[in-house]
Coordinates of C-alpha atoms in Angstrom, one line a residue:
M1 CA 60.0 201.9 250.1
K2 CA 63.7 202.7 250.2
K3 CA 63.0 206.2 248.9
T4 CA 60.5 206.8 251.7
L5 CA 62.9 205.6 254.4
L6 CA 65.6 207.9 253.0
I7 CA 63.3 210.9 253.2
I8 CA 62.4 210.1 256.8
L9 CA 66.0 209.8 257.8
L10 CA 66.9 213.1 256.1
L11 CA 64.0 214.9 257.9
F12 CA 65.2 213.8 261.3
C13 CA 68.9 214.5 260.6
C14 CA 69.0 217.9 259.0
D15 CA 67.1 221.1 260.0
E16 CA 68.2 222.8 256.7
I17 CA 66.6 220.0 254.7
K18 CA 63.4 220.2 256.8
A19 CA 62.9 223.7 255.6
Q20 CA 63.1 222.6 252.0
M21 CA 60.5 219.8 252.2
V22 CA 57.6 220.6 249.9
F23 CA 54.4 218.7 249.8
G24 CA 50.6 219.3 249.4
S25 CA 47.3 217.8 248.4
W26 CA 45.0 217.8 245.4
E27 CA 41.3 218.0 245.7
K28 CA 38.9 217.3 242.8
I29 CA 36.0 219.8 243.1
N30 CA 32.8 217.8 243.1
K31 CA 30.5 218.9 240.2
K32 CA 27.5 217.9 242.2
K33 CA 28.0 221.0 244.3
L34 CA 28.2 223.1 241.2
T35 CA 25.6 221.7 238.9
N36 CA 23.4 219.4 241.0
K37 CA 24.6 216.5 239.0
A38 CA 26.0 213.4 240.6
E39 CA 29.8 213.1 240.0
D40 CA 32.4 210.6 240.9
N41 CA 35.0 212.4 243.0
S42 CA 37.8 209.9 242.5
N43 CA 41.1 210.7 240.9
T44 CA 40.3 208.5 237.9
P45 CA 38.9 210.2 234.7
K46 CA 35.9 208.9 232.9
V47 CA 37.6 206.7 230.4
E48 CA 34.6 205.1 228.5
G49 CA 33.0 208.4 227.4
L50 CA 32.3 211.9 228.6
K51 CA 29.2 211.8 230.7
D52 CA 29.3 215.5 231.6
L53 CA 29.1 217.7 228.5
G54 CA 28.5 221.0 230.2
S55 CA 25.4 223.0 230.9
D56 CA 24.2 226.6 231.3
T57 CA 26.1 226.7 234.6
Y58 CA 29.2 224.7 233.8
P59 CA 31.6 224.7 230.8
S60 CA 31.9 221.8 228.4
P61 CA 35.1 219.6 228.2
R62 CA 37.9 221.4 226.3
S63 CA 41.6 221.9 225.9
G64 CA 43.8 224.9 224.8
A65 CA 41.4 227.4 226.4
M66 CA 42.5 230.9 227.4
T67 CA 42.3 231.9 231.1
W68 CA 42.9 235.0 233.2
K69 CA 42.7 236.0 236.9
D70 CA 41.1 239.5 237.4
N71 CA 41.9 242.0 240.1
D72 CA 39.0 240.7 242.2
G73 CA 40.4 237.1 242.2
N74 CA 37.9 235.7 239.7
F75 CA 39.0 233.1 237.2
W76 CA 38.0 233.7 233.5
I77 CA 37.9 231.1 230.7
F78 CA 37.5 231.7 227.0
G79 CA 37.2 229.2 224.1
G80 CA 39.4 226.2 223.5
I81 CA 38.5 223.1 221.5
G82 CA 36.3 220.3 222.8
T83 CA 32.9 218.7 222.9
D84 CA 29.7 220.6 223.5
S85 CA 26.4 219.4 225.0
K86 CA 25.2 218.4 221.6
K87 CA 28.3 216.1 221.3
K88 CA 29.7 218.3 218.5
I89 CA 33.5 218.7 218.4
G90 CA 34.9 222.1 217.5
A91 CA 36.2 225.5 218.7
F92 CA 34.3 227.5 221.4
N93 CA 33.9 231.2 221.7
D94 CA 32.3 231.3 225.1
L95 CA 33.5 233.4 228.0
W96 CA 33.0 232.1 231.5
K97 CA 33.6 233.6 234.9
F98 CA 34.4 231.4 238.0
D99 CA 33.9 232.7 241.5
T100 CA 36.3 230.8 243.7
K101 CA 34.5 231.8 246.9
A102 CA 31.0 230.8 245.8
R103 CA 32.4 228.1 243.5
T104 CA 30.1 229.0 240.7
F105 CA 30.5 229.4 237.0
Q106 CA 28.7 232.0 235.0
L107 CA 28.4 232.3 231.2
I108 CA 29.2 235.9 230.4
K109 CA 29.6 236.1 226.6
G110 CA 29.5 233.9 223.5
E111 CA 27.8 230.6 222.7
R112 CA 28.0 227.4 224.6
F113 CA 28.2 225.4 221.4
T114 CA 31.1 224.9 219.1
E115 CA 31.8 226.5 215.7
K116 CA 29.4 229.4 216.2
Q117 CA 30.3 232.2 213.8
A118 CA 31.1 235.5 215.4
P119 CA 29.8 238.7 213.8
Q120 CA 32.5 240.9 212.2
A121 CA 33.5 243.6 214.7
Q122 CA 34.6 247.1 214.0
K123 CA 38.0 248.1 215.3
N124 CA 37.9 250.1 218.6
V125 CA 34.0 250.1 218.7
E126 CA 32.5 248.6 221.8
K127 CA 29.3 246.6 221.2
A128 CA 27.5 244.0 223.2
T129 CA 27.5 241.6 220.2
N130 CA 31.3 241.7 219.8
T131 CA 33.1 238.4 220.4
P132 CA 36.3 236.8 219.1
S133 CA 36.0 233.8 216.8
G134 CA 36.3 230.4 218.5
R135 CA 39.9 229.4 218.9
R136 CA 42.6 227.7 221.0
D137 CA 46.1 228.5 222.2
A138 CA 45.8 232.2 221.9
A139 CA 48.1 234.6 223.8
N140 CA 46.5 236.2 226.9
W141 CA 47.2 238.8 229.5
V142 CA 45.6 240.9 232.3
D143 CA 46.5 244.6 232.3
K144 CA 46.9 246.9 235.3
D145 CA 43.2 247.8 235.2
G146 CA 42.1 244.1 235.3
N147 CA 41.0 244.0 231.7
L148 CA 41.5 240.7 229.7
W149 CA 43.6 240.7 226.6
L150 CA 43.7 238.1 223.9
Y151 CA 45.9 237.7 220.7
G152 CA 46.0 235.3 217.9
G153 CA 45.4 231.5 218.4
R154 CA 44.2 229.0 215.9
S155 CA 40.9 227.4 215.0
M156 CA 39.8 223.7 215.3
D157 CA 41.8 222.8 212.1
D158 CA 45.5 223.2 212.0
F159 CA 45.5 225.6 209.0
T160 CA 43.8 228.8 210.4
I161 CA 45.9 231.0 212.7
Y162 CA 44.7 234.5 213.6
D163 CA 46.5 237.8 214.1
D164 CA 43.8 239.8 215.9
M165 CA 44.0 241.5 219.3
W166 CA 41.0 241.7 221.6
M167 CA 40.3 243.3 225.0
F168 CA 37.5 242.5 227.3
N169 CA 36.5 245.5 229.4
I170 CA 35.8 244.1 232.9
K171 CA 33.7 247.1 234.1
K172 CA 31.5 247.3 231.0
G173 CA 31.4 243.6 230.2
N174 CA 32.1 243.9 226.5
W175 CA 34.8 242.8 224.0
I176 CA 36.6 245.4 222.0
L177 CA 38.6 244.6 218.8
A178 CA 41.9 246.5 219.4
S179 CA 43.6 245.4 216.1
D180 CA 43.1 243.1 213.2
N181 CA 45.0 242.9 209.9
R182 CA 42.3 240.4 208.7
K183 CA 45.0 238.0 207.5
L184 CA 45.4 234.4 208.3
N185 CA 48.8 232.7 208.7
A186 CA 50.5 236.1 208.2
V187 CA 54.2 236.6 209.1
S188 CA 55.3 239.4 211.4
K189 CA 55.7 243.0 210.1
T190 CA 58.2 245.4 211.4
D191 CA 61.3 247.4 210.2
K192 CA 63.7 247.3 213.1
K193 CA 64.1 246.4 216.7
G194 CA 63.0 248.9 219.3
E195 CA 61.0 251.1 216.9
A196 CA 57.4 251.9 217.9
K197 CA 55.2 252.2 214.8
N198 CA 51.5 251.7 214.2
S199 CA 52.2 249.3 211.4
N200 CA 54.2 246.9 213.6
A201 CA 52.5 243.5 214.0
P202 CA 53.7 240.1 215.3
G203 CA 51.6 238.3 212.7
S204 CA 49.5 235.2 213.1
R205 CA 50.7 232.8 215.7
S206 CA 49.5 230.3 218.4
G207 CA 51.0 228.9 221.5
S208 CA 53.0 232.0 222.3
T209 CA 54.4 232.6 225.8
T210 CA 53.2 235.8 227.6
W211 CA 54.0 238.0 230.6
T212 CA 52.7 241.3 232.0
D213 CA 55.4 243.5 233.6
I214 CA 55.1 245.8 236.6
N215 CA 54.4 248.8 234.3
G216 CA 51.5 247.0 232.6
N217 CA 53.2 246.3 229.3
L218 CA 52.2 243.0 227.6
W219 CA 55.1 240.8 226.4
L220 CA 54.9 238.0 223.8
F221 CA 57.5 235.4 222.9
G222 CA 57.6 232.9 220.0
G223 CA 54.7 230.8 218.8
L224 CA 53.8 228.7 215.9
V225 CA 52.7 229.9 212.4
L226 CA 52.0 228.2 209.1
E227 CA 54.4 229.5 206.5
N228 CA 52.1 231.0 203.9
S229 CA 50.9 228.5 201.3
K230 CA 53.5 225.9 202.3
K231 CA 51.3 224.6 205.1
T232 CA 54.4 223.8 207.0
S233 CA 54.9 224.8 210.6
G234 CA 57.3 227.6 211.5
Y235 CA 58.5 228.6 215.0
Y236 CA 59.2 232.1 216.1
N237 CA 61.9 233.1 218.6
D238 CA 61.0 236.8 218.6
L239 CA 60.1 238.9 221.7
W240 CA 57.5 241.7 221.4
K241 CA 56.2 244.4 223.8
Y242 CA 52.7 245.9 223.6
N243 CA 51.7 249.2 225.1
T244 CA 48.0 249.1 226.0
K245 CA 47.7 252.9 226.0
T246 CA 49.0 253.5 222.5
N247 CA 48.1 250.0 221.1
I248 CA 51.5 249.8 219.5
W249 CA 53.7 246.7 219.2
V250 CA 57.5 246.9 219.5
W251 CA 59.9 244.2 218.3
V252 CA 62.4 243.8 221.1
A253 CA 64.6 240.7 220.4
G254 CA 65.0 237.5 218.4
G255 CA 64.6 236.9 214.7
K256 CA 62.1 238.6 212.5
N257 CA 61.0 235.5 210.6
P258 CA 60.0 232.0 211.7
N259 CA 62.8 229.4 212.2
S260 CA 65.4 232.2 212.6
K261 CA 68.9 230.9 213.6
Q262 CA 70.6 232.2 216.7
I263 CA 73.4 234.5 215.8
K264 CA 76.1 233.1 218.1
E265 CA 76.4 230.1 220.3
V266 CA 74.7 230.6 223.6
K267 CA 77.1 231.4 226.5
K268 CA 76.8 228.9 229.3
N269 CA 78.9 230.7 231.8
G270 CA 76.1 233.1 232.9
A271 CA 77.2 236.0 230.7
E272 CA 74.6 238.1 229.0
S273 CA 74.8 239.0 225.3
A274 CA 72.5 240.8 223.0
D275 CA 73.1 238.0 220.5
D276 CA 71.7 235.3 222.7
T277 CA 68.1 234.2 222.4
P278 CA 66.0 231.0 223.0
S279 CA 65.3 229.0 219.9
G280 CA 61.9 229.2 218.2
R281 CA 59.1 227.3 220.0
N282 CA 55.5 227.3 221.1
T283 CA 53.6 226.1 224.3
A284 CA 56.6 227.1 226.6
I285 CA 56.0 228.0 230.2
G286 CA 56.5 231.6 231.4
W287 CA 56.7 233.4 234.7
V288 CA 57.4 236.9 236.0
D289 CA 59.6 236.8 239.1
K290 CA 58.9 238.7 242.3
S291 CA 61.2 241.6 241.3
G292 CA 59.1 242.1 238.2
E293 CA 62.3 242.6 236.2
K294 CA 62.8 239.1 234.8
L295 CA 60.6 237.2 232.4
W296 CA 61.3 233.5 232.8
L297 CA 60.9 230.9 230.1
Y298 CA 61.0 227.1 230.3
G299 CA 60.8 224.4 227.7
G300 CA 58.2 224.2 224.9
Y301 CA 58.1 222.5 221.6
G302 CA 60.1 223.8 218.7
I303 CA 63.5 223.9 216.9
D304 CA 67.0 223.3 218.1
N305 CA 69.8 225.8 217.9
K306 CA 70.7 224.7 214.4
V307 CA 67.2 224.6 213.1
Q308 CA 67.6 221.0 211.9
T309 CA 64.7 219.3 213.5
T310 CA 61.9 219.8 216.1
G311 CA 61.2 218.3 219.5
G312 CA 60.5 218.8 223.2
L313 CA 62.7 221.4 224.9
S314 CA 63.9 221.8 228.5
D315 CA 66.2 224.8 228.5
M316 CA 65.5 227.6 231.0
W317 CA 66.0 231.3 230.2
F318 CA 65.1 234.8 231.6
F319 CA 64.8 238.1 229.9
N320 CA 66.3 241.0 231.9
I321 CA 63.9 243.9 231.2
K322 CA 66.3 246.6 232.4
K323 CA 69.2 245.4 230.4
N324 CA 67.1 244.3 227.5
V325 CA 68.9 241.0 227.0
W326 CA 68.1 237.3 227.3
R327 CA 70.2 235.1 229.5
W328 CA 70.5 231.3 229.3
H329 CA 70.0 229.8 232.8
S330 CA 70.1 226.0 232.6
G331 CA 69.1 223.0 230.7
P332 CA 70.5 221.5 227.4
L333 CA 69.9 223.1 224.1
T334 CA 69.0 219.6 222.7
F335 CA 65.7 217.7 222.7
Y336 CA 63.9 215.3 225.0
E337 CA 65.9 215.6 228.3
K338 CA 64.5 213.1 230.8
A339 CA 63.1 214.3 234.1
N340 CA 65.2 213.7 237.2
Q341 CA 63.4 213.9 240.5
E342 CA 66.3 213.1 242.8
I343 CA 64.5 212.9 246.1
S344 CA 60.9 213.9 245.9
G345 CA 60.0 216.9 248.1
L346 CA 63.5 218.2 248.4
E347 CA 65.5 220.8 246.4
S348 CA 68.4 219.4 244.4
P349 CA 71.0 220.9 242.0
K350 CA 70.4 217.8 239.8
A351 CA 66.6 217.8 239.8
T352 CA 64.9 218.8 236.6
P353 CA 61.4 218.4 235.1
G354 CA 63.0 217.5 231.7
F355 CA 61.3 218.4 228.5
R356 CA 57.8 219.9 228.7
Y357 CA 55.3 221.5 226.4
G358 CA 51.7 222.4 227.1
A359 CA 52.4 222.6 230.8
V360 CA 50.8 225.0 233.3
G361 CA 53.0 227.5 235.1
W362 CA 52.3 230.0 237.9
T363 CA 54.1 232.1 240.6
D364 CA 53.3 232.0 244.3
K365 CA 53.4 234.9 246.8
S366 CA 57.0 234.2 247.8
G367 CA 58.1 234.4 244.2
D368 CA 58.7 230.7 243.6
L369 CA 57.9 229.3 240.1
W370 CA 55.6 226.3 239.8
L371 CA 55.0 223.9 236.9
F372 CA 52.4 221.2 236.4
G373 CA 52.2 218.5 233.8
G374 CA 53.3 218.9 230.2
Q375 CA 53.6 216.7 227.1
S376 CA 52.7 213.1 226.6
K377 CA 55.0 210.6 224.9
F378 CA 54.5 207.1 223.5
S379 CA 57.5 204.9 223.9
K380 CA 57.6 201.1 223.4
D381 CA 53.9 200.8 223.8
T382 CA 54.1 202.8 227.1
V383 CA 52.3 206.0 227.7
V384 CA 54.2 208.5 229.8
I385 CA 51.7 210.7 231.7
N386 CA 53.3 213.8 233.2
N387 CA 50.9 214.9 235.9
D388 CA 53.7 215.7 238.3
L389 CA 54.2 219.0 240.1
W390 CA 57.5 221.0 240.3
K391 CA 58.7 224.1 242.1
F392 CA 61.7 226.3 241.1
N393 CA 63.3 228.6 243.7
P394 CA 64.9 231.6 242.0
K395 CA 67.0 232.3 245.1
T396 CA 68.7 228.9 245.2
E397 CA 68.1 228.3 241.5
R398 CA 67.0 224.7 242.2
W399 CA 64.0 222.6 241.3
T400 CA 61.9 220.5 243.7
S401 CA 59.7 217.6 242.7
V402 CA 56.7 218.2 244.9
L403 CA 55.2 215.4 247.0
A404 CA 51.4 215.2 246.4
N405 CA 48.6 212.7 246.8
G406 CA 48.4 211.5 243.2
G407 CA 46.9 214.4 241.3
P408 CA 44.9 215.1 238.2
P409 CA 45.3 212.7 235.3
I410 CA 45.7 215.7 233.0
I411 CA 48.7 215.6 230.6
H412 CA 48.7 218.9 228.8
S413 CA 46.7 221.9 227.5
A414 CA 45.0 222.5 230.9
Q415 CA 44.5 226.0 232.4
G416 CA 44.9 227.3 235.9
F417 CA 45.5 230.2 238.2
V418 CA 46.4 230.9 241.9
D419 CA 43.8 232.3 244.3
D420 CA 44.4 234.8 247.1
K421 CA 45.3 232.1 249.5
D422 CA 48.1 230.7 247.2
A423 CA 46.0 227.6 246.3
F424 CA 46.3 226.6 242.7
W425 CA 43.2 225.8 240.6
L426 CA 43.4 223.6 237.4
F427 CA 40.6 223.3 234.8
S428 CA 40.1 221.1 231.7
G429 CA 43.0 219.7 229.6
V430 CA 43.8 216.4 227.9
F431 CA 44.1 212.9 229.4
I432 CA 44.5 209.5 227.9
N433 CA 41.7 207.0 228.4
N434 CA 42.1 203.2 228.9
R435 CA 42.0 202.7 225.1
L436 CA 45.1 205.0 224.7
N437 CA 43.0 207.7 223.0
Y438 CA 43.3 211.4 223.8
Q439 CA 40.2 212.8 225.6
V440 CA 39.3 216.3 226.8
S441 CA 38.2 217.1 230.4
N442 CA 36.1 219.7 232.1
D443 CA 37.1 218.6 235.6
L444 CA 38.1 221.3 238.2
W445 CA 41.0 220.6 240.6
K446 CA 42.5 222.5 243.5
F447 CA 46.0 222.1 244.9
T448 CA 46.8 223.3 248.4
L449 CA 50.4 223.5 249.6
T450 CA 50.9 222.0 253.1
K451 CA 53.1 224.0 255.4
Q452 CA 56.7 223.1 254.6
L453 CA 58.6 221.2 257.3

């Protein structure tokens, strides 16, 4: 009550603060309109069991899927792990297209059922039968022509991580295998930074952060890999660039091997150095700012600066493409920083989302960076559910905790995109039911930003 009164007083007292007030509303898209099935449209997930397991016209519940937005504004979904309509749990290799105007899903490629074996494809040969194996947490991009790219990811188990690159040709409607070393859990292969060679390869990894720059190059940072036969997790902090015309990877920055130590202590005074780089991690959030010259990175799960332990991260960085260097922006280089909302709806120099991994990020038309959800954490028999929404203003370099009407109960591993009207769509993900068990969703949500005061 006191916080509400304070917000009201501020709104009437300061025109500058009025311009910063940020709020909006979530809408759960009623599946009855999409599938002719009755659906509860409340903000509460089905906690006693999944009643909707998908159909020929609607994807099954899942998490860790790969998504894209094509040049026509359509939303594409591939794979992930979840429960199919036969109640089998596993990895999907289905490709769906969602039309935001008609609000319809269409199955384009692959099988609706989990653990379907994909036929072995021949490199650079386009066939209607081509399809990537079922997987989750793969890297994904959209190139300048609107084609969908996919790299790596892992299967249902935790011991199979891929190193193949696929492209879905939007016009022809077929998958093409662009590269595949046919190795699982392989480390990266390259001689030196900045060198373009056909033999270069980032190796097997999942949960990498990706960007597409204004020239159409695909960028990849970090990710998780199993270190050979050790079956132990390793975290990359390397940065790679992929040229879609030559199909060649270039190692740009960071360590060559998993769990590489940073060379020098990160400079916190805003200075840029070729020696600075984020620590190794996966499931971090990435954005490209409006200038197209900076690749932003936030949080993730990985190692600290000294490679002594692993945990949730909350440091913020950007990579300057022209200068070819990383720059630390804000946030501690230690684990598990708590979120600080300050005053909801208002920018603040002290506000921060805290540690996040498995969150969803996007950029709006004005160039602001948005973040939804993130990790879950059990603490003293309490479940912390991060279904909050944040906005970062690159001009003021401040975070805002966005006011909203509740929101999806999704914690992490959801997917989303922004439509042509700057509304944000969220699909699938993980929530916790009333028995404190993780459960996957196939709900579809839409967030609309109300005009700022």
